[in-house]
Structure formats: C-alpha cells, structure tokens
XYZ file of C-alpha atoms in Angstrom:
546
model
C 31.967 -7.045 28.113
C 33.795 -10.238 27.892
C 33.204 -12.262 24.735
C 30.832 -15.019 26.227
C 28.521 -12.742 26.903
C 28.475 -10.418 23.916
C 26.384 -12.654 21.929
C 23.365 -12.832 24.481
C 23.619 -9.546 25.691
C 22.888 -8.964 21.402
C 20.025 -11.338 20.991
C 18.654 -10.187 24.761
C 18.609 -6.515 22.999
C 17.298 -7.409 19.319
C 14.813 -9.690 20.684
C 13.261 -7.578 23.638
C 12.371 -4.471 21.773
C 10.108 -6.265 19.401
C 8.944 -8.179 22.353
C 7.794 -5.178 24.015
C 6.294 -3.818 20.684
C 4.259 -6.720 20.013
C 3.166 -6.806 23.574
C 2.302 -3.326 23.739
C 0.153 -3.830 20.400
C -1.587 -7.268 21.858
C -2.588 -5.542 24.854
C -4.479 -2.626 22.953
C -5.850 -5.241 20.724
C -4.192 -3.341 18.002
C -4.159 -6.231 15.386
C -3.582 -4.793 11.973
C 0.206 -3.332 12.455
C 1.605 -6.299 14.438
C 3.688 -7.440 11.545
C 5.676 -4.668 11.867
C 7.453 -5.239 15.201
C 9.983 -7.602 14.307
C 11.463 -4.402 12.115
C 12.089 -2.324 14.917
C 15.593 -4.108 15.475
C 15.978 -5.271 11.623
C 19.294 -3.707 10.326
C 19.243 -0.586 7.978
C 17.174 0.793 6.478
C 14.276 -1.650 7.284
C 14.333 -0.257 10.781
C 14.020 3.419 10.168
C 11.311 2.492 7.400
C 9.495 0.904 10.315
C 9.838 4.208 12.762
C 9.090 6.687 9.656
C 5.732 4.828 8.690
C 4.330 4.929 12.211
C 5.418 8.516 12.119
C 3.853 9.690 8.961
C 0.468 7.945 10.379
C 0.222 9.172 13.883
C 1.471 12.920 14.167
C -1.332 15.446 14.061
C 0.817 18.810 13.728
C 3.810 19.937 12.256
C 5.222 20.154 15.916
C 4.129 16.227 16.678
C 6.203 15.616 13.498
C 9.037 17.581 13.982
C 9.509 16.108 17.480
C 8.559 12.687 16.454
C 11.309 12.842 13.654
C 13.578 14.098 16.331
C 13.357 11.492 18.592
C 13.244 9.054 15.988
C 16.508 9.614 14.505
C 18.405 10.013 18.090
C 16.810 6.828 19.342
C 17.480 4.815 16.028
C 20.932 6.091 16.019
C 21.571 5.167 20.044
C 20.100 1.458 19.410
C 22.226 0.992 16.483
C 25.147 1.983 18.379
C 24.117 -0.601 20.618
C 23.831 -3.330 18.293
C 27.028 -2.380 16.527
C 28.956 -2.834 19.703
C 27.521 -5.926 20.698
C 28.151 -7.485 17.417
C 31.855 -6.087 16.874
C 34.002 -9.241 16.932
C 36.578 -9.241 19.722
C 39.649 -10.062 17.261
C 38.610 -7.048 15.097
C 40.041 -3.338 16.508
C 37.159 -0.846 17.311
C 37.174 2.518 16.993
C 36.179 4.578 19.760
C 32.612 4.545 21.205
C 32.210 8.499 20.757
C 33.173 7.955 16.837
C 30.384 4.983 16.426
C 28.135 6.963 18.172
C 28.312 9.767 15.772
C 28.370 7.492 12.890
C 25.478 6.054 13.731
C 23.614 9.043 14.407
C 24.734 10.525 10.477
C 23.525 7.156 9.143
C 20.100 7.411 11.133
C 19.971 11.093 9.706
C 20.774 10.302 6.221
C 18.799 7.042 6.265
C 15.779 9.266 7.651
C 16.324 11.087 4.868
C 16.389 8.993 2.109
C 13.197 6.647 3.184
C 11.297 9.619 3.681
C 9.591 9.297 0.425
C 9.301 5.780 0.536
C 7.608 5.832 3.551
C 5.178 8.653 2.235
C 4.439 6.353 -0.355
C 3.543 3.306 1.702
C 1.019 6.199 3.397
C -0.089 6.268 0.042
C -0.566 3.074 -0.655
C -2.771 2.421 2.594
C -4.901 5.560 1.205
C -5.748 4.342 -2.162
C -5.358 0.559 -1.480
C -2.483 0.146 -4.640
C 0.243 -2.579 -4.269
C 2.157 -0.525 -6.923
C 2.868 2.071 -4.755
C 3.890 -0.450 -1.910
C 6.491 -2.091 -4.705
C 8.200 1.542 -5.507
C 8.702 1.978 -1.799
C 10.400 -1.292 -0.700
C 12.327 -1.813 -4.121
C 14.899 1.239 -3.651
C 15.411 -0.036 0.129
C 16.212 -3.594 -1.308
C 19.156 -2.057 -3.297
C 20.188 0.460 -0.090
C 20.614 -1.911 2.503
C 23.816 -3.183 2.080
C 25.768 0.253 1.567
C 23.716 1.749 4.709
C 24.887 -1.318 6.587
C 28.637 -0.727 5.665
C 28.076 3.133 6.504
C 27.305 2.441 9.967
C 30.193 -0.004 10.748
C 33.359 1.090 9.074
C 35.117 4.587 8.539
C 34.302 6.148 4.580
C 31.665 3.843 4.073
C 30.395 5.849 1.620
C 32.901 4.743 -1.033
C 33.523 1.920 -2.702
C 31.043 -1.391 -2.833
C 29.936 -3.774 -0.151
C 31.087 -7.479 -0.544
C 28.836 -9.958 -2.328
C 28.411 -11.329 1.517
C 26.783 -8.037 2.559
C 24.420 -8.079 -0.298
C 23.319 -11.511 0.370
C 22.974 -11.065 4.245
C 20.705 -8.077 3.264
C 18.392 -9.966 0.735
C 18.078 -12.755 3.606
C 17.069 -9.868 5.812
C 14.140 -9.097 3.916
C 12.785 -12.582 3.466
C 13.069 -13.078 7.462
C 11.497 -9.644 7.944
C 8.694 -10.843 5.277
C 8.281 -14.463 7.139
C 8.822 -12.893 10.466
C 6.058 -10.524 10.132
C 3.375 -12.863 8.891
C 3.763 -15.228 11.708
C 3.508 -12.258 14.159
C 0.286 -11.479 12.550
C -0.848 -15.514 12.141
C 0.146 -15.928 15.847
C -2.805 -16.018 18.633
C -2.833 -12.667 20.949
C -0.833 -14.699 23.677
C 1.922 -16.119 21.319
C 2.383 -12.892 19.185
C 4.951 -11.194 21.833
C 7.110 -14.358 21.766
C 6.980 -15.007 17.950
C 8.090 -11.088 18.088
C 10.958 -12.106 20.451
C 11.899 -15.136 18.245
C 11.962 -12.570 15.094
C 14.258 -9.990 16.952
C 16.447 -12.982 17.822
C 16.660 -13.577 14.267
C 17.416 -9.801 13.932
C 20.142 -10.135 16.374
C 21.982 -12.799 14.377
C 21.501 -10.886 11.053
C 23.490 -7.888 13.071
C 26.037 -10.667 14.351
C 26.906 -11.473 10.572
C 26.719 -8.083 8.787
C 28.772 -6.202 11.121
C 31.323 -8.995 10.523
C 30.386 -8.733 6.660
C 31.337 -5.260 6.787
C 34.470 -5.595 8.203
C 36.026 -8.660 6.873
C 36.967 -7.544 3.037
C 40.342 -6.723 2.958
C 39.916 -5.176 -0.153
C 37.098 -2.767 -1.214
C 36.079 -2.884 -4.979
C 35.984 0.681 -6.203
C 37.384 2.122 -3.078
C 37.287 5.757 -4.156
C 33.501 5.620 -6.369
C 31.220 7.822 -4.179
C 29.210 4.720 -4.463
C 26.403 5.712 -1.514
C 25.692 8.838 -3.333
C 25.245 7.491 -6.373
C 23.386 4.690 -5.137
C 21.206 7.039 -3.248
C 20.287 9.180 -6.271
C 19.422 5.914 -8.151
C 16.891 4.895 -5.470
C 15.281 8.774 -5.142
C 14.878 8.321 -8.762
C 12.782 5.089 -8.643
C 9.832 6.986 -7.788
C 9.913 9.605 -9.811
C 10.766 7.644 -12.695
C 7.751 5.377 -11.837
C 5.143 7.973 -11.858
C 6.044 9.581 -14.921
C 6.114 6.450 -16.767
C 2.548 5.819 -15.548
C 1.229 9.221 -16.715
C -1.144 8.446 -19.411
C -1.477 9.546 -23.226
C -3.269 12.481 -24.092
C -6.324 12.353 -26.102
C -9.726 9.862 -26.294
C -8.364 6.731 -27.767
C -9.879 3.975 -25.886
C -8.129 2.446 -23.357
C -10.953 -0.493 -22.131
C -12.124 -2.776 -24.470
C -13.218 -5.727 -22.330
C -14.823 -8.673 -24.686
C -18.500 -7.745 -23.560
C -17.823 -4.579 -25.083
C -16.235 -5.591 -28.696
C -18.790 -8.731 -29.043
C -22.931 -9.394 -28.786
C -24.159 -10.261 -25.653
C -24.845 -13.822 -24.824
C -28.527 -14.151 -25.015
C -29.074 -15.877 -21.583
C -27.835 -12.947 -19.966
C -31.169 -11.078 -18.721
C -29.303 -7.762 -17.529
C -28.596 -4.385 -19.859
C -24.772 -3.798 -19.221
C -22.829 -0.725 -18.128
C -19.217 -0.565 -18.204
C -16.839 1.508 -15.745
C -13.647 1.963 -16.626
C -10.560 2.599 -14.494
C -8.672 5.812 -13.051
C -6.880 7.145 -16.207
C -8.956 5.413 -18.806
C -10.100 7.159 -21.487
C -12.918 6.592 -24.382
C -13.600 7.669 -27.701
C -17.169 7.631 -28.112
C -17.798 4.345 -29.904
C -21.231 2.296 -29.398
C -20.583 -1.387 -27.971
C -21.215 -3.860 -30.133
C -24.447 -5.078 -28.464
C -27.214 -2.607 -28.229
C -27.556 -4.128 -24.290
C -24.109 -2.646 -23.691
C -23.123 0.562 -22.649
C -19.992 2.301 -21.854
C -20.227 4.848 -18.672
C -18.673 8.092 -18.930
C -16.821 10.145 -16.665
C -17.807 13.308 -18.722
C -21.346 12.683 -18.605
C -24.124 12.013 -21.668
C -25.157 14.375 -24.918
C -28.680 15.671 -25.253
C -29.397 12.217 -26.655
C -28.493 10.374 -23.835
C -25.247 8.473 -25.608
C -21.986 8.627 -23.337
C -19.637 11.490 -24.234
C -16.151 11.023 -25.143
C -13.843 11.769 -21.933
C -10.101 11.898 -21.407
C -7.988 10.498 -18.410
C -8.202 14.205 -16.331
C -12.058 13.601 -16.148
C -11.565 10.040 -14.433
C -9.791 12.250 -11.291
C -13.343 13.662 -10.392
C -14.792 12.885 -7.435
C -16.473 9.901 -6.502
C -19.749 11.527 -5.580
C -19.543 13.411 -8.916
C -19.181 10.067 -10.479
C -22.120 8.559 -8.823
C -23.830 11.406 -9.722
C -23.352 10.988 -13.471
C -23.994 7.240 -13.081
C -27.230 7.603 -11.755
C -28.142 9.759 -14.944
C -26.586 6.616 -17.214
C -28.213 3.918 -15.547
C -31.693 5.445 -15.617
C -30.974 5.978 -19.421
C -30.234 2.658 -19.761
C -33.150 1.286 -18.130
C -35.750 3.204 -19.765
C -34.600 2.463 -23.120
C -33.866 -1.382 -22.538
C -36.714 -2.064 -20.094
C -34.059 -4.452 -18.390
C -32.496 -4.803 -14.920
C -29.330 -3.370 -14.768
C -25.497 -5.031 -14.454
C -22.635 -2.772 -13.253
C -19.265 -4.009 -14.082
C -16.551 -1.657 -13.101
C -12.609 -2.171 -13.061
C -10.651 -0.429 -10.461
C -11.811 3.260 -9.904
C -15.089 2.465 -12.089
C -15.834 -0.296 -9.385
C -15.269 1.928 -6.516
C -17.634 4.368 -8.596
C -20.587 1.740 -8.620
C -20.368 0.904 -5.038
C -20.390 4.579 -4.462
C -23.645 4.546 -6.509
C -25.159 1.566 -4.719
C -24.712 3.143 -1.243
C -26.693 6.194 -2.052
C -29.154 4.776 -3.812
C -30.841 1.460 -2.458
C -34.101 1.822 -4.909
C -32.284 1.895 -8.047
C -32.670 -0.658 -11.086
C -29.108 -2.395 -10.482
C -29.368 -5.975 -9.708
C -25.917 -7.037 -10.207
C -22.345 -5.751 -9.626
C -19.286 -6.950 -10.603
C -16.227 -5.514 -9.454
C -12.451 -6.009 -11.391
C -9.759 -4.912 -9.090
C -11.556 -3.027 -6.455
C -9.854 -1.173 -4.105
C -9.948 -3.320 -1.166
C -9.697 -1.706 2.211
C -8.512 1.904 0.817
C -8.861 4.835 3.405
C -6.569 3.456 6.237
C -4.406 6.511 6.350
C -5.111 10.199 5.959
C -3.513 13.553 5.171
C -5.663 16.627 5.624
C -6.153 19.167 2.352
C -3.720 21.537 1.372
C -5.362 24.361 2.958
C -5.169 22.713 6.540
C -2.737 23.914 9.171
C -2.813 20.527 11.432
C -4.410 17.355 11.310
C -3.181 13.944 11.038
C -0.419 12.593 8.823
C -0.256 16.559 7.546
C 3.582 15.879 7.108
C 2.907 12.527 4.800
C 0.725 14.786 2.515
C 3.032 17.418 2.054
C 6.055 14.777 1.238
C 3.772 13.415 -1.315
C 2.569 16.715 -2.854
C 5.936 17.777 -3.378
C 7.168 14.371 -4.824
C 3.997 14.238 -7.282
C 4.752 17.963 -8.128
C 8.039 17.227 -8.916
C 7.103 14.217 -11.087
C 4.550 16.310 -12.939
C 7.032 18.850 -13.695
C 9.368 16.309 -15.148
C 6.747 14.277 -17.017
C 3.686 16.282 -18.055
C 1.698 14.327 -15.397
C -1.677 15.602 -13.864
C -2.071 13.114 -11.084
C -1.535 14.549 -7.263
C -2.585 13.328 -3.841
C -5.455 16.410 -3.393
C -7.674 15.320 -6.666
C -11.175 14.701 -5.774
C -11.055 11.166 -6.737
C -8.054 10.471 -3.818
C -9.556 12.808 -1.565
C -13.504 11.123 -1.713
C -11.443 7.819 -0.500
C -9.489 8.999 2.489
C -11.917 11.509 3.698
C -14.738 8.616 3.372
C -12.471 6.108 4.758
C -14.603 4.223 7.210
C -17.194 3.161 4.277
C -14.463 2.266 1.410
C -12.207 0.467 4.015
C -15.059 -1.536 5.730
C -17.672 -1.533 3.426
C -16.685 -1.994 -0.167
C -16.842 -6.051 -0.269
C -19.753 -6.266 1.322
C -23.404 -7.663 0.453
C -25.770 -5.246 -0.963
C -29.805 -5.924 -0.594
C -31.238 -7.064 -3.445
C -28.074 -7.015 -5.476
C -26.181 -9.995 -6.705
C -22.497 -8.951 -6.008
C -19.028 -10.651 -6.879
C -15.432 -9.054 -7.093
C -12.649 -10.699 -9.358
C -9.321 -9.793 -7.442
C -6.140 -10.190 -8.784
C -3.591 -12.001 -6.397
C -1.339 -8.781 -6.363
C -3.941 -7.104 -4.277
C -3.342 -9.581 -1.459
C -0.710 -7.185 -0.248
C -2.521 -3.973 -0.458
C -4.716 -4.595 2.922
C -3.593 -6.064 6.326
C -4.489 -9.779 6.545
C -7.456 -11.095 7.946
C -11.371 -10.748 6.864
C -11.730 -8.546 4.275
C -14.887 -9.921 2.146
C -18.365 -11.190 2.573
C -19.205 -11.223 -1.150
C -18.051 -14.110 -3.290
C -14.778 -13.656 -4.873
C -12.473 -15.137 -8.143
C -9.057 -14.499 -7.371
C -6.982 -14.544 -10.232
C -2.929 -14.862 -10.934
C -2.646 -11.187 -12.296
C -1.481 -7.653 -11.880
C -4.260 -5.114 -10.750
C -6.619 -4.164 -13.712
C -4.594 -6.467 -16.098
C -6.914 -9.634 -16.542
C -10.513 -8.327 -17.402
C -9.669 -9.283 -21.221
C -8.479 -13.132 -20.475
C -11.326 -15.475 -22.137
C -11.446 -17.622 -18.885
C -12.716 -14.575 -17.029
C -15.089 -13.305 -19.658
C -16.625 -16.781 -19.245
C -16.921 -16.541 -15.831
C -18.068 -13.291 -16.233
C -20.685 -14.143 -18.462
C -21.666 -17.155 -16.569
C -22.316 -15.025 -13.276
C -24.376 -12.646 -15.384
C -26.473 -15.528 -16.961
C -27.162 -16.594 -13.221
C -24.198 -18.697 -12.032
C -22.950 -18.655 -8.423
C -19.216 -18.157 -8.123
C -16.814 -18.339 -5.694
C -13.033 -19.416 -6.231
C -10.442 -17.991 -3.498
C -7.064 -19.327 -3.965
C -4.665 -20.593 -1.188
C -1.867 -18.691 -1.930
C -4.061 -15.163 -1.729
C -3.908 -15.423 2.294
C -0.334 -16.443 2.240
C 0.641 -13.428 0.182
C -1.712 -11.362 2.505
C 0.545 -12.375 5.547
C 3.833 -12.408 3.525
C 3.092 -8.444 2.559
C 1.697 -7.492 5.905
C 5.456 -6.302 7.311
C 5.352 -3.683 4.629
C 2.310 -1.765 4.915
C 1.856 1.469 6.733
C -0.139 1.047 10.185
C -3.516 1.840 9.642
C -4.654 5.356 11.347
C -7.889 4.512 13.583
C -11.012 5.406 12.638
C -12.410 6.944 15.954
C -9.017 9.053 16.188
C -9.375 11.051 13.384
C -12.206 14.120 13.458
C -12.816 13.812 10.035
C -13.971 10.412 10.027
C -15.484 10.432 14.074
C -19.021 11.200 12.497
C -18.975 8.344 10.375
C -18.732 5.152 12.886
C -21.400 4.334 15.256
C -20.748 5.461 18.870
C -18.973 3.403 20.906
C -17.126 1.818 18.459
C -13.477 0.524 19.625
C -10.747 2.415 18.908
C -8.669 -0.861 17.619
C -11.244 -3.103 16.756
C -9.339 -5.402 13.949
C -12.133 -5.339 11.510
C -15.303 -3.543 11.587
C -16.289 -5.220 8.127
C -19.589 -4.731 7.438
C -20.679 -2.889 10.390
C -23.305 -0.125 9.999
C -21.286 3.097 9.286
C -23.193 6.535 9.150
C-alpha cells in the first residue's frame, strides 16, 4: 500500500471496529458496557482484556467457552497483524507477512493465558462490587503492556527491556482508554458511535507510534535477559500475593471499633443501636460502653441473649443465615431497651441489615446507616461448583483455581463459593437494584467511600441520601467528622452530601469493569424479575422484584 494511504487505512480500521461495537450496543439499548467499545482496537494487552471480559461473562457452557476463546485468539491475532502492517514505517525493513501472522497469533494466545486471571478477577469485582479486585486485575497489565507491544512487532521481543518511549506510550494508552470510556458512556445515544469512532482513531495513532517505538531502539538494554517471562511471573504473582496478604488473622480479637461502640451514646439519640461489622471481621465479646449499644454477632447469642464472640470464618455464612441471627438480636435489644432500633452496618454488615429489612417489613428497626455497602453487586454470575453448565462457568473455575492456590500458600479460607458470595450472585436482582433504595418506615442513609465510584457502571445508583467520603472501602468509620455526622443523623438530622468527583471517577472507571450479565438472560435470576422486563434496560433501580 502506498505510504500516503497507510495512515488513513490504519485510522479507518482502528476507528471503524469500535464504531460498530458501540453502534450495536446503542441499537439494543445496552448502556452499561458501552465504555468497553474503544478497547476493541487498543494496543496489547487491553485489547485482549476487552475480549476476555465479554467471553467470561457471556458463555453458558464449556463448549461455548472453548469456541469463544479460540475465536477470540484468532480474531485478535488477525486484527493485530493488520494494525501492525498498517503502522509499519515505510523506511524500516519489514519481515514477511507470514512471519508477522504467526508472531501475532502467538502473542494473542500468550496474552489470553496471561490476562485470563485478571479477566476473572474483573468478574469477581462485578459479583461482589469490590474495587479491590478491579485494581488488582488492572495493575499488572499496566506493567505488561510495553513488553507485549514489543513482542508483536520484533523477533525475539521476549528478550531485553522495552524503551522508555514505549513505556510512555503504554501509560498514555491507559489514560486515553479511561477517558475515552467515560466519554463514550456519557455521550447521548445518537453520538455514542461517533465518540467511539474518535476513540478508535486515537487507538490508531497509538498503534502508529508504538510500532515505531518498538522498532526504533538500535540498542536493546539487557538483550539476553528473558524479560517477558520474568515480568509475566511477577504480574501473575500480584493477585496471589494480594489474596495472601488479605487473609485475616486467626482468633477473636476485635477488629471493629467505631466510636459509638467505645463511647457513651449522645442523649439526643432516641434509638438503641446495633453495630454490624464487615466480612472477615472478628469479635471478642466485649460489651459496648453504652448499654443502648450492642454488637451484632455472626455466631448468634448465648442463653442470656448476649452476643457471642466470633471469628472471621463466621462472616462467610449466607446473608439469609446472618439476617436470621440479626432478627433474634434486634428483637432482644428492642425488648431490653424498649427503644426503636437503628442498624449501623459496614460492608457485609450493611448487606446483612439490608437483607433483614427486605424480609421483615414490620420490624422495630427505624433507621439504617450503611457504611461502604456493596453498591450494585451481583452484576456477574457463575454457577455452583457441582453444575455442569451455566453462565460464567469458565470464570467460576478460574476463580476457584486462583483462590484455592492462594489459600494453600497463605492459609486463607475465602473462596468464590462461600455462602456469603453465593448469596450476592444468586439473588443478584435484589442486591443489584434494591440495596440503595428507600425502605418504608425506615430512615436510610449510605456513607460511601469515593473508591466505590469505580465499583459499578456510571449512572443512577441511589435513591437514598448519601455522604460521599474521600476514603478506601471500609476505611473511614472511625473518623471524627464521620462519627459526628452519624450521631447527627441518629439524632434526627437530614444529611445528603454527594461529591462532584464521584461521578467523574465513575466514568473513568467504566472502561475497566466487566460487562454486566442481563438479569433476564440467566435462568437463575429470571424468576426474581417482573414479567416483561426489558433485557438491556440501563437501570431497574428500585423497581419491584419477586
């Protein structure tokens, strides 16, 4: 192809493919995953990350998973060859097309293997709405990007270090994809394909520059060092090490101590308060400083109605079981104090409280404070281990292998089939759409860390007041300002403090989430949604569920 036509052809391919994906998603009114469209022509490994997230969510048998994986590798390799050929500088000697085909097919297969655990973690992030898994899945790919880009272009690219220029283009690619995803999601439906086209044109320019950067260095640093195997090993170690470090300490040493537990309750508070700690918390049985305050125990109560000490493993039980035990403890506290009850739950504790209030509309609870609730959890699915088919079956077994290996190395107990996790994904329509909704007769508020902004797709996610706090998940309940606001709410004040950056971060994070599984497609969920529900409805927030 003449030199004058190569760049236009490159831009046409790089921009046209995202345009088609965005147009299809817009046509079927599938809004949530539109931010993924620009990545379909991104440089390595974000292109494969795009493919595998779609595959891991939207396959319902081992056969469709295997066929989808082969097709993804073949199509990705072919598209990469085309983009590399169109990006190749005229003045540089080019290897035979056949050699580039085999090289890029090999890189596509290798990248699929490398990216598989990270794509599975993105599914886990959608299932339990924890940004921790999303960050762990994305971080290693930032490290891998310049190495894989070089391998697709030059022979023996697995040896030596990429140039600083190639590292720079790789980081710019991450920024471009994040911003492009936010813009594509924010655009009106009529403009969405055109914004995706513009994002694809940026991809084409990045291919143009990264191919040149990979070819440019005359001297490769550490040319004999097998850099790619070393970097791949380090990248794959990240999720395992992260899981090992997250293992809670054994024993029942108390890990949850908000000020309301250790200090007398203000006289202006008309409630008795029950405190619910989160996942992997522990409790040593100590009473609160104020008799009107009591800790919820995942292990239940003794013969005298006092909460029993519990260990981290007790928090792994199902939400239904935890809600049953909460019911007994709410009734006991209400009888003892004669006061209406306020529930203060953090993370899993918030979900236990929300499950309890779903099933017991006539309870004595009159206030609910949710700290770091799992916003829009249940957006992905994988069947139980004994199932032979079902949506996301491959992703489920990849997660089991990862957690199992990490548990062996670090003596952990978490796994993707523990009853708490299965509660979220088996009852996804409720937890995805009802967690942040008003409850008749109950004053409700949610305190959200800004990190939760990247846990769910942008758009409407709440119809209750929120206080958004610059913080990590479950990392701010002990702050004095938060304690004051909590007491203010319990004393009757109305609070609602959203932050401007929350919506911005939602859009920047949209490109890195797994596409949600539609609730009407999964037989396990179909009976929990009203008949006639549209399959790709952007948000069924607070709509009735069965």
